[in-house]
Structures are given as structure tokens and as C-alpha cells.
């Protein structure tokens, strides 16, 4: 009897050790299917590297890193990427951040494309196809818009420059410094640019003075977006006392735009990787 007990104890210990692994493998809510590695995607100076591709009963996800290697702006509408599963197609979720991903020249960004199962769905698939979508690029150099010189003190509080609708927020006109604050809304279809470093201020004798605002730089604005900027002039009193004269903001090439160009990537097929799946569920 003692001999039987001694033989049974090791077997019992091995059985108990194996129970957690068996229980996890049998739990459909937690089991993960992992997929093959995919080669980087490259198109129009955009590189996409994919990793962390796996599926559970409740979701499928693909992690992506985007690199903008061109002299352009890259826009990505996250919800325009599709997952083609054996039982049908599903569009990716936007995630917490609803705005498109914006990548400046030479910069990178990351995002996780994900679909979540609804009632009655089972996303614990062994294969699927990712169809990247929503990629657009716009040149950093666009076509400029002409705009009427803006009088200070203001004769009116708003003006238009192409598809920009602009308004004067406030102005301070002192002896040695004048500062005007503007907000412009971009109503165009492509991407808008406002470069306040290009504007100048004209005094009554016709001389022009550059914008000396230290924050003046080229600003990009998406359709429907707004941008705020300053026009600042510093002129010696011996030249003119800016409190008592009419000044004009001369826009030059402050306002411009560039059209969006769609970029299409090839779809990627993912197949179950048995070894990675076994390691993930071990």
C-alpha cells in the first residue's frame, strides 16, 4: 500500500502542474492566435512596419509604426483601414483620439489598428487580410493666395484670402510697437498654410517692415481648422509714431494651400503562426 502511494504522488504532482496550462488553452476568451511577420510596406516615401498581430475571441489587432521619409505632410484616417475576416469585412476603430494622424516631414507615429467583436461575433480567426486605407499626402510648398492689405486702425474686422476666412482678434498700436492678432479658418479641401513670417507692415511713406514676432513660423491647418498668429512691427519713433498714423499689413505670400493626394498600399494576408501561438499561450 505504501509502495502504491509513493508511485501515485509524482503522477499527482505532474497532473496538478499541468492543470493551469490546460485550463488556459481551453478558455476561448483568453486564447490568442498569433500571425506571421509581414514585410514593411513602402509607398510614396511612407514606410509602415507591422508587429504584434494577434486575435482573440473579442478582437483582432495590428500594431503599426509609420515613418514619413519625404518632404511632405502625411495624413492618416485611422478608421479607413479594413480587416477582411472569413466571415466578413470590418472597419478599424478610431481609438480615443478622433483626429487623423498627422506626420510632419522626417517624423514618425504609431497606432494600433483594432476591431472589436460585437454580439454573436467570434474573431478568434486563423487568417485574415489587412487593407490599409485613409492615407493622404500634401506638399509642404503650395500655391499662394492674394489678400487685400489690412488697415490699422481697422476699417473692418474680417477679410478673405482664397479659402481662408480671417478675422482681427485685437490690436495694440503704440509709438514704437504695433501688434495685431488674427485668427484664420481654412475652408478649403486640401491642406492650408499660414506663414506670418512672410507678412510686412507698410508705413505712410511706403516703407515696409518685416514681422518681428519671434513665434512667427509656417503653420499647417487641416480642413475646417483654425490658426492664430501675430503681426508685430517695431519702428523707431524718429521714423514714425505708430499711434497716430494709418498702417497696412501687407500679406505677400502668407497664405497658401496644397491639394491632398491619396496613397494606396497593397493589402497584407496574415496566416496563423503555430509556433508563436503556442509560445503566447504557454
Short mmCIF file of C-alpha atoms in Angstrom, two decimals:
data_model
loop_
_atom_site.label_atom_id
_atom_site.label_comp_id
_atom_site.label_asym_id
_atom_site.label_seq_id
_atom_site.Cartn_x
_atom_site.Cartn_y
_atom_site.Cartn_z
CA UNK A 1 0.00 0.00 0.00
CA UNK A 2 2.82 2.34 0.87
CA UNK A 3 4.53 1.47 -2.41
CA UNK A 4 1.40 2.44 -4.39
CA UNK A 5 1.16 5.73 -2.56
CA UNK A 6 4.78 6.56 -3.34
CA UNK A 7 4.19 5.88 -7.03
CA UNK A 8 0.99 7.91 -7.14
CA UNK A 9 2.40 11.07 -5.59
CA UNK A 10 4.71 12.06 -8.52
CA UNK A 11 1.91 11.40 -11.01
CA UNK A 12 -0.48 13.56 -8.96
CA UNK A 13 2.07 16.38 -8.80
CA UNK A 14 2.56 16.36 -12.59
CA UNK A 15 -1.19 16.41 -13.11
CA UNK A 16 -1.63 19.42 -10.85
CA UNK A 17 1.17 21.31 -12.63
CA UNK A 18 -0.46 20.70 -15.99
CA UNK A 19 -3.92 21.90 -14.96
CA UNK A 20 -3.30 25.70 -15.36
CA UNK A 21 -1.97 25.26 -18.91
CA UNK A 22 -4.88 23.05 -19.86
CA UNK A 23 -7.37 25.43 -18.30
CA UNK A 24 -5.88 28.42 -20.20
CA UNK A 25 -5.84 26.59 -23.52
CA UNK A 26 -9.47 25.63 -23.09
CA UNK A 27 -10.59 29.18 -22.22
CA UNK A 28 -11.84 30.68 -25.52
CA UNK A 29 -11.93 34.19 -24.05
CA UNK A 30 -8.18 34.24 -23.35
CA UNK A 31 -6.65 32.10 -26.06
CA UNK A 32 -4.56 34.11 -28.54
CA UNK A 33 -3.88 33.32 -32.19
CA UNK A 34 -0.62 34.93 -33.39
CA UNK A 35 0.22 35.52 -37.02
CA UNK A 36 3.17 35.57 -39.39
CA UNK A 37 5.57 38.51 -39.63
CA UNK A 38 4.90 40.90 -42.52
CA UNK A 39 7.46 42.76 -44.62
CA UNK A 40 7.43 46.57 -44.25
CA UNK A 41 5.12 48.40 -46.65
CA UNK A 42 6.59 51.27 -48.68
CA UNK A 43 4.80 53.78 -50.89
CA UNK A 44 5.27 57.50 -51.70
CA UNK A 45 8.07 57.90 -49.10
CA UNK A 46 5.88 56.37 -46.37
CA UNK A 47 7.06 53.22 -44.59
CA UNK A 48 4.76 51.06 -42.44
CA UNK A 49 6.17 48.41 -40.11
CA UNK A 50 3.64 45.96 -38.63
CA UNK A 51 4.01 43.90 -35.46
CA UNK A 52 2.05 42.44 -32.54
CA UNK A 53 -0.53 40.89 -34.89
CA UNK A 54 -2.89 38.63 -32.98
CA UNK A 55 -6.54 37.72 -32.47
CA UNK A 56 -8.73 36.70 -29.59
CA UNK A 57 -12.41 35.90 -29.46
CA UNK A 58 -13.21 39.56 -28.73
CA UNK A 59 -10.80 41.43 -31.05
CA UNK A 60 -8.14 41.45 -33.77
CA UNK A 61 -5.31 43.98 -33.65
CA UNK A 62 -2.30 45.08 -35.67
CA UNK A 63 0.31 47.47 -34.30
CA UNK A 64 1.83 49.82 -36.85
CA UNK A 65 4.69 52.32 -36.93
CA UNK A 66 4.58 54.94 -39.70
CA UNK A 67 7.67 56.79 -40.96
CA UNK A 68 7.40 59.85 -43.21
CA UNK A 69 10.61 59.86 -45.21
CA UNK A 70 9.59 62.55 -47.71
CA UNK A 71 9.28 66.33 -47.88
CA UNK A 72 5.53 66.21 -47.35
CA UNK A 73 2.81 66.04 -44.72
CA UNK A 74 1.17 62.66 -44.19
CA UNK A 75 -2.44 62.33 -43.02
CA UNK A 76 -3.93 59.01 -41.91
CA UNK A 77 -7.63 58.46 -41.25
CA UNK A 78 -7.39 55.52 -38.86
CA UNK A 79 -10.96 54.30 -39.36
CA UNK A 80 -10.45 53.85 -43.13
CA UNK A 81 -8.39 50.65 -42.70
CA UNK A 82 -10.32 47.40 -43.05
CA UNK A 83 -9.95 43.87 -41.68
CA UNK A 84 -11.20 41.20 -44.10
CA UNK A 85 -12.14 38.18 -41.97
CA UNK A 86 -13.50 34.88 -43.34
CA UNK A 87 -16.97 35.86 -42.12
CA UNK A 88 -16.89 39.45 -43.47
CA UNK A 89 -15.19 42.85 -43.51
CA UNK A 90 -14.86 45.16 -40.50
CA UNK A 91 -13.56 48.76 -40.36
CA UNK A 92 -10.96 49.69 -37.77
CA UNK A 93 -11.90 51.78 -34.74
CA UNK A 94 -10.60 55.35 -34.45
CA UNK A 95 -9.44 54.86 -30.87
CA UNK A 96 -9.52 57.52 -28.15
CA UNK A 97 -8.06 60.22 -30.42
CA UNK A 98 -10.68 61.02 -33.09
CA UNK A 99 -8.49 63.27 -35.25
CA UNK A 100 -6.46 61.92 -38.18
CA UNK A 101 -2.82 61.09 -37.56
CA UNK A 102 -0.58 63.90 -38.85
CA UNK A 103 3.11 63.21 -39.58
CA UNK A 104 5.45 66.06 -40.50
CA UNK A 105 8.41 65.53 -42.86
CA UNK A 106 11.01 63.21 -41.37
CA UNK A 107 8.85 62.26 -38.38
CA UNK A 108 7.24 59.02 -37.17
CA UNK A 109 4.00 57.98 -35.46
CA UNK A 110 2.49 54.78 -34.08
CA UNK A 111 -1.03 53.41 -33.97
CA UNK A 112 -2.82 50.15 -33.23
CA UNK A 113 -5.48 49.16 -35.74
CA UNK A 114 -8.14 47.16 -33.93
CA UNK A 115 -11.59 45.70 -34.44
CA UNK A 116 -13.81 44.59 -31.58
CA UNK A 117 -16.31 41.77 -31.78
CA UNK A 118 -19.98 42.56 -31.34
CA UNK A 119 -22.73 40.32 -30.06
CA UNK A 120 -22.59 36.96 -31.78
CA UNK A 121 -19.16 37.63 -33.36
CA UNK A 122 -16.13 35.42 -32.87
CA UNK A 123 -12.86 37.00 -34.02
CA UNK A 124 -10.71 34.03 -32.94
CA UNK A 125 -9.70 33.57 -36.59
CA UNK A 126 -6.77 31.69 -38.10
CA UNK A 127 -6.34 34.00 -41.09
CA UNK A 128 -7.38 37.48 -42.21
CA UNK A 129 -6.38 40.27 -44.59
CA UNK A 130 -5.48 43.82 -43.60
CA UNK A 131 -6.43 46.50 -46.14
CA UNK A 132 -4.67 49.78 -45.20
CA UNK A 133 -6.66 52.87 -46.13
CA UNK A 134 -7.07 56.57 -45.43
CA UNK A 135 -3.53 57.67 -46.38
CA UNK A 136 -3.04 61.10 -47.95
CA UNK A 137 -0.04 63.35 -48.54
CA UNK A 138 0.24 67.08 -49.18
CA UNK A 139 3.26 69.04 -50.34
CA UNK A 140 4.87 71.50 -47.92
CA UNK A 141 5.02 74.01 -50.79
CA UNK A 142 1.62 75.17 -52.05
CA UNK A 143 0.07 77.84 -54.25
CA UNK A 144 -0.22 81.20 -52.51
CA UNK A 145 -3.37 83.34 -52.21
CA UNK A 146 -3.56 87.07 -52.64
CA UNK A 147 -5.22 89.13 -49.94
CA UNK A 148 -6.05 92.82 -49.67
CA UNK A 149 -3.77 94.89 -47.45
CA UNK A 150 -5.27 95.16 -43.98
CA UNK A 151 -5.58 98.65 -42.47
CA UNK A 152 -4.67 99.50 -38.88
CA UNK A 153 -6.51 101.02 -37.08
CA UNK A 154 -9.00 98.59 -38.56
CA UNK A 155 -11.54 99.76 -41.09
CA UNK A 156 -13.11 96.28 -40.94
CA UNK A 157 -12.63 93.24 -38.73
CA UNK A 158 -12.52 90.41 -41.27
CA UNK A 159 -11.12 89.52 -44.69
CA UNK A 160 -10.64 86.55 -47.02
CA UNK A 161 -7.53 85.08 -48.62
CA UNK A 162 -8.55 82.37 -51.05
CA UNK A 163 -10.36 79.77 -48.93
CA UNK A 164 -9.15 81.33 -45.68
CA UNK A 165 -11.70 83.28 -43.63
CA UNK A 166 -9.82 85.56 -41.26
CA UNK A 167 -10.73 88.00 -38.51
CA UNK A 168 -8.93 90.53 -36.36
CA UNK A 169 -8.95 89.46 -32.69
CA UNK A 170 -7.31 92.56 -31.31
CA UNK A 171 -4.76 95.29 -31.95
CA UNK A 172 -2.39 97.40 -29.88
CA UNK A 173 -0.94 100.43 -31.68
CA UNK A 174 1.75 102.22 -29.66
CA UNK A 175 4.53 104.65 -30.51
CA UNK A 176 7.29 102.09 -31.06
CA UNK A 177 5.35 98.85 -31.45
CA UNK A 178 2.17 97.69 -33.13
CA UNK A 179 0.75 94.22 -32.54
CA UNK A 180 -2.27 92.77 -34.32
CA UNK A 181 -3.69 89.30 -33.57
CA UNK A 182 -5.53 87.36 -36.27
CA UNK A 183 -7.41 84.03 -36.43
CA UNK A 184 -7.94 82.31 -39.76
CA UNK A 185 -10.21 79.36 -40.57
CA UNK A 186 -9.31 77.12 -43.50
CA UNK A 187 -12.36 76.26 -45.63
CA UNK A 188 -10.54 74.52 -48.47
CA UNK A 189 -10.40 70.85 -49.40
CA UNK A 190 -6.65 70.32 -49.20
CA UNK A 191 -4.19 71.49 -46.57
CA UNK A 192 -3.78 75.18 -45.76
CA UNK A 193 -0.63 77.02 -44.74
CA UNK A 194 -0.23 80.32 -42.90
CA UNK A 195 3.28 81.75 -42.71
CA UNK A 196 3.21 85.02 -40.72
CA UNK A 197 6.96 85.44 -41.19
CA UNK A 198 6.15 86.44 -44.79
CA UNK A 199 3.97 89.45 -43.94
CA UNK A 200 5.19 93.01 -43.57
CA UNK A 201 3.82 96.32 -42.27
CA UNK A 202 3.74 99.41 -44.50
CA UNK A 203 4.00 102.94 -43.07
CA UNK A 204 2.61 106.07 -44.79
CA UNK A 205 5.79 106.83 -46.78
CA UNK A 206 5.63 103.35 -48.36
CA UNK A 207 8.47 101.71 -46.43
CA UNK A 208 7.94 98.10 -45.41
CA UNK A 209 8.92 96.48 -42.10
CA UNK A 210 9.08 92.72 -41.54
CA UNK A 211 7.05 90.91 -38.91
CA UNK A 212 9.28 90.72 -35.81
CA UNK A 213 7.12 88.29 -33.84
CA UNK A 214 9.58 85.71 -32.52
CA UNK A 215 6.98 82.92 -32.82
CA UNK A 216 6.25 83.60 -36.48
CA UNK A 217 6.66 80.36 -38.44
CA UNK A 218 4.83 78.41 -41.11
CA UNK A 219 1.69 76.79 -39.70
CA UNK A 220 -0.32 73.97 -41.23
CA UNK A 221 -4.09 73.73 -40.87
CA UNK A 222 -6.47 70.91 -41.80
CA UNK A 223 -9.86 71.46 -43.47
CA UNK A 224 -12.14 73.23 -41.01
CA UNK A 225 -9.26 74.01 -38.66
CA UNK A 226 -8.19 77.36 -37.25
CA UNK A 227 -4.83 79.02 -36.80
CA UNK A 228 -3.92 82.07 -34.69
CA UNK A 229 -0.94 84.34 -35.32
CA UNK A 230 0.51 87.81 -34.68
CA UNK A 231 1.68 90.67 -36.89
CA UNK A 232 4.23 92.73 -34.96
CA UNK A 233 6.04 95.85 -36.13
CA UNK A 234 8.76 97.72 -34.20
CA UNK A 235 9.71 101.05 -35.75
CA UNK A 236 11.84 103.84 -34.20
CA UNK A 237 9.89 106.95 -33.17
CA UNK A 238 12.12 109.16 -35.30
CA UNK A 239 10.80 107.28 -38.33
CA UNK A 240 7.12 107.34 -37.41
CA UNK A 241 4.91 107.47 -34.33
CA UNK A 242 2.64 104.50 -34.95
CA UNK A 243 -0.03 105.75 -32.54
CA UNK A 244 -1.16 108.46 -34.92
CA UNK A 245 -0.86 107.05 -38.46
CA UNK A 246 -2.56 104.50 -40.65
CA UNK A 247 -0.59 101.31 -41.10
CA UNK A 248 -1.21 98.45 -43.51
CA UNK A 249 -0.46 94.76 -43.10
CA UNK A 250 0.87 93.54 -46.45
CA UNK A 251 0.33 89.79 -46.71
CA UNK A 252 2.74 88.89 -49.51
CA UNK A 253 2.79 85.03 -49.56
CA UNK A 254 1.44 84.48 -46.05
CA UNK A 255 -1.45 82.27 -47.23
CA UNK A 256 -1.14 79.16 -49.39
CA UNK A 257 -2.54 75.67 -49.85
CA UNK A 258 -1.70 72.29 -51.37
CA UNK A 259 -4.09 69.54 -52.53
CA UNK A 260 -4.31 66.15 -50.89
CA UNK A 261 -3.04 63.17 -52.87
CA UNK A 262 -4.31 59.72 -51.94
CA UNK A 263 -1.73 57.00 -51.33
CA UNK A 264 -2.73 53.35 -51.76
CA UNK A 265 -0.97 50.43 -50.08
CA UNK A 266 -1.19 46.76 -51.01
CA UNK A 267 -3.27 44.53 -48.76
CA UNK A 268 -1.49 42.08 -46.44
CA UNK A 269 -2.55 38.48 -45.80
CA UNK A 270 -1.93 37.06 -42.34
CA UNK A 271 -1.83 33.34 -41.59
CA UNK A 272 -1.65 31.59 -38.23
CA UNK A 273 1.87 31.11 -36.88
CA UNK A 274 1.63 27.88 -34.90
CA UNK A 275 4.89 28.34 -33.01
CA UNK A 276 4.20 31.91 -31.92
CA UNK A 277 0.68 30.92 -30.94
CA UNK A 278 1.93 28.04 -28.79
CA UNK A 279 4.51 30.30 -27.09
CA UNK A 280 1.91 33.00 -26.41
CA UNK A 281 -0.46 30.54 -24.74
CA UNK A 282 2.19 28.55 -22.85
#
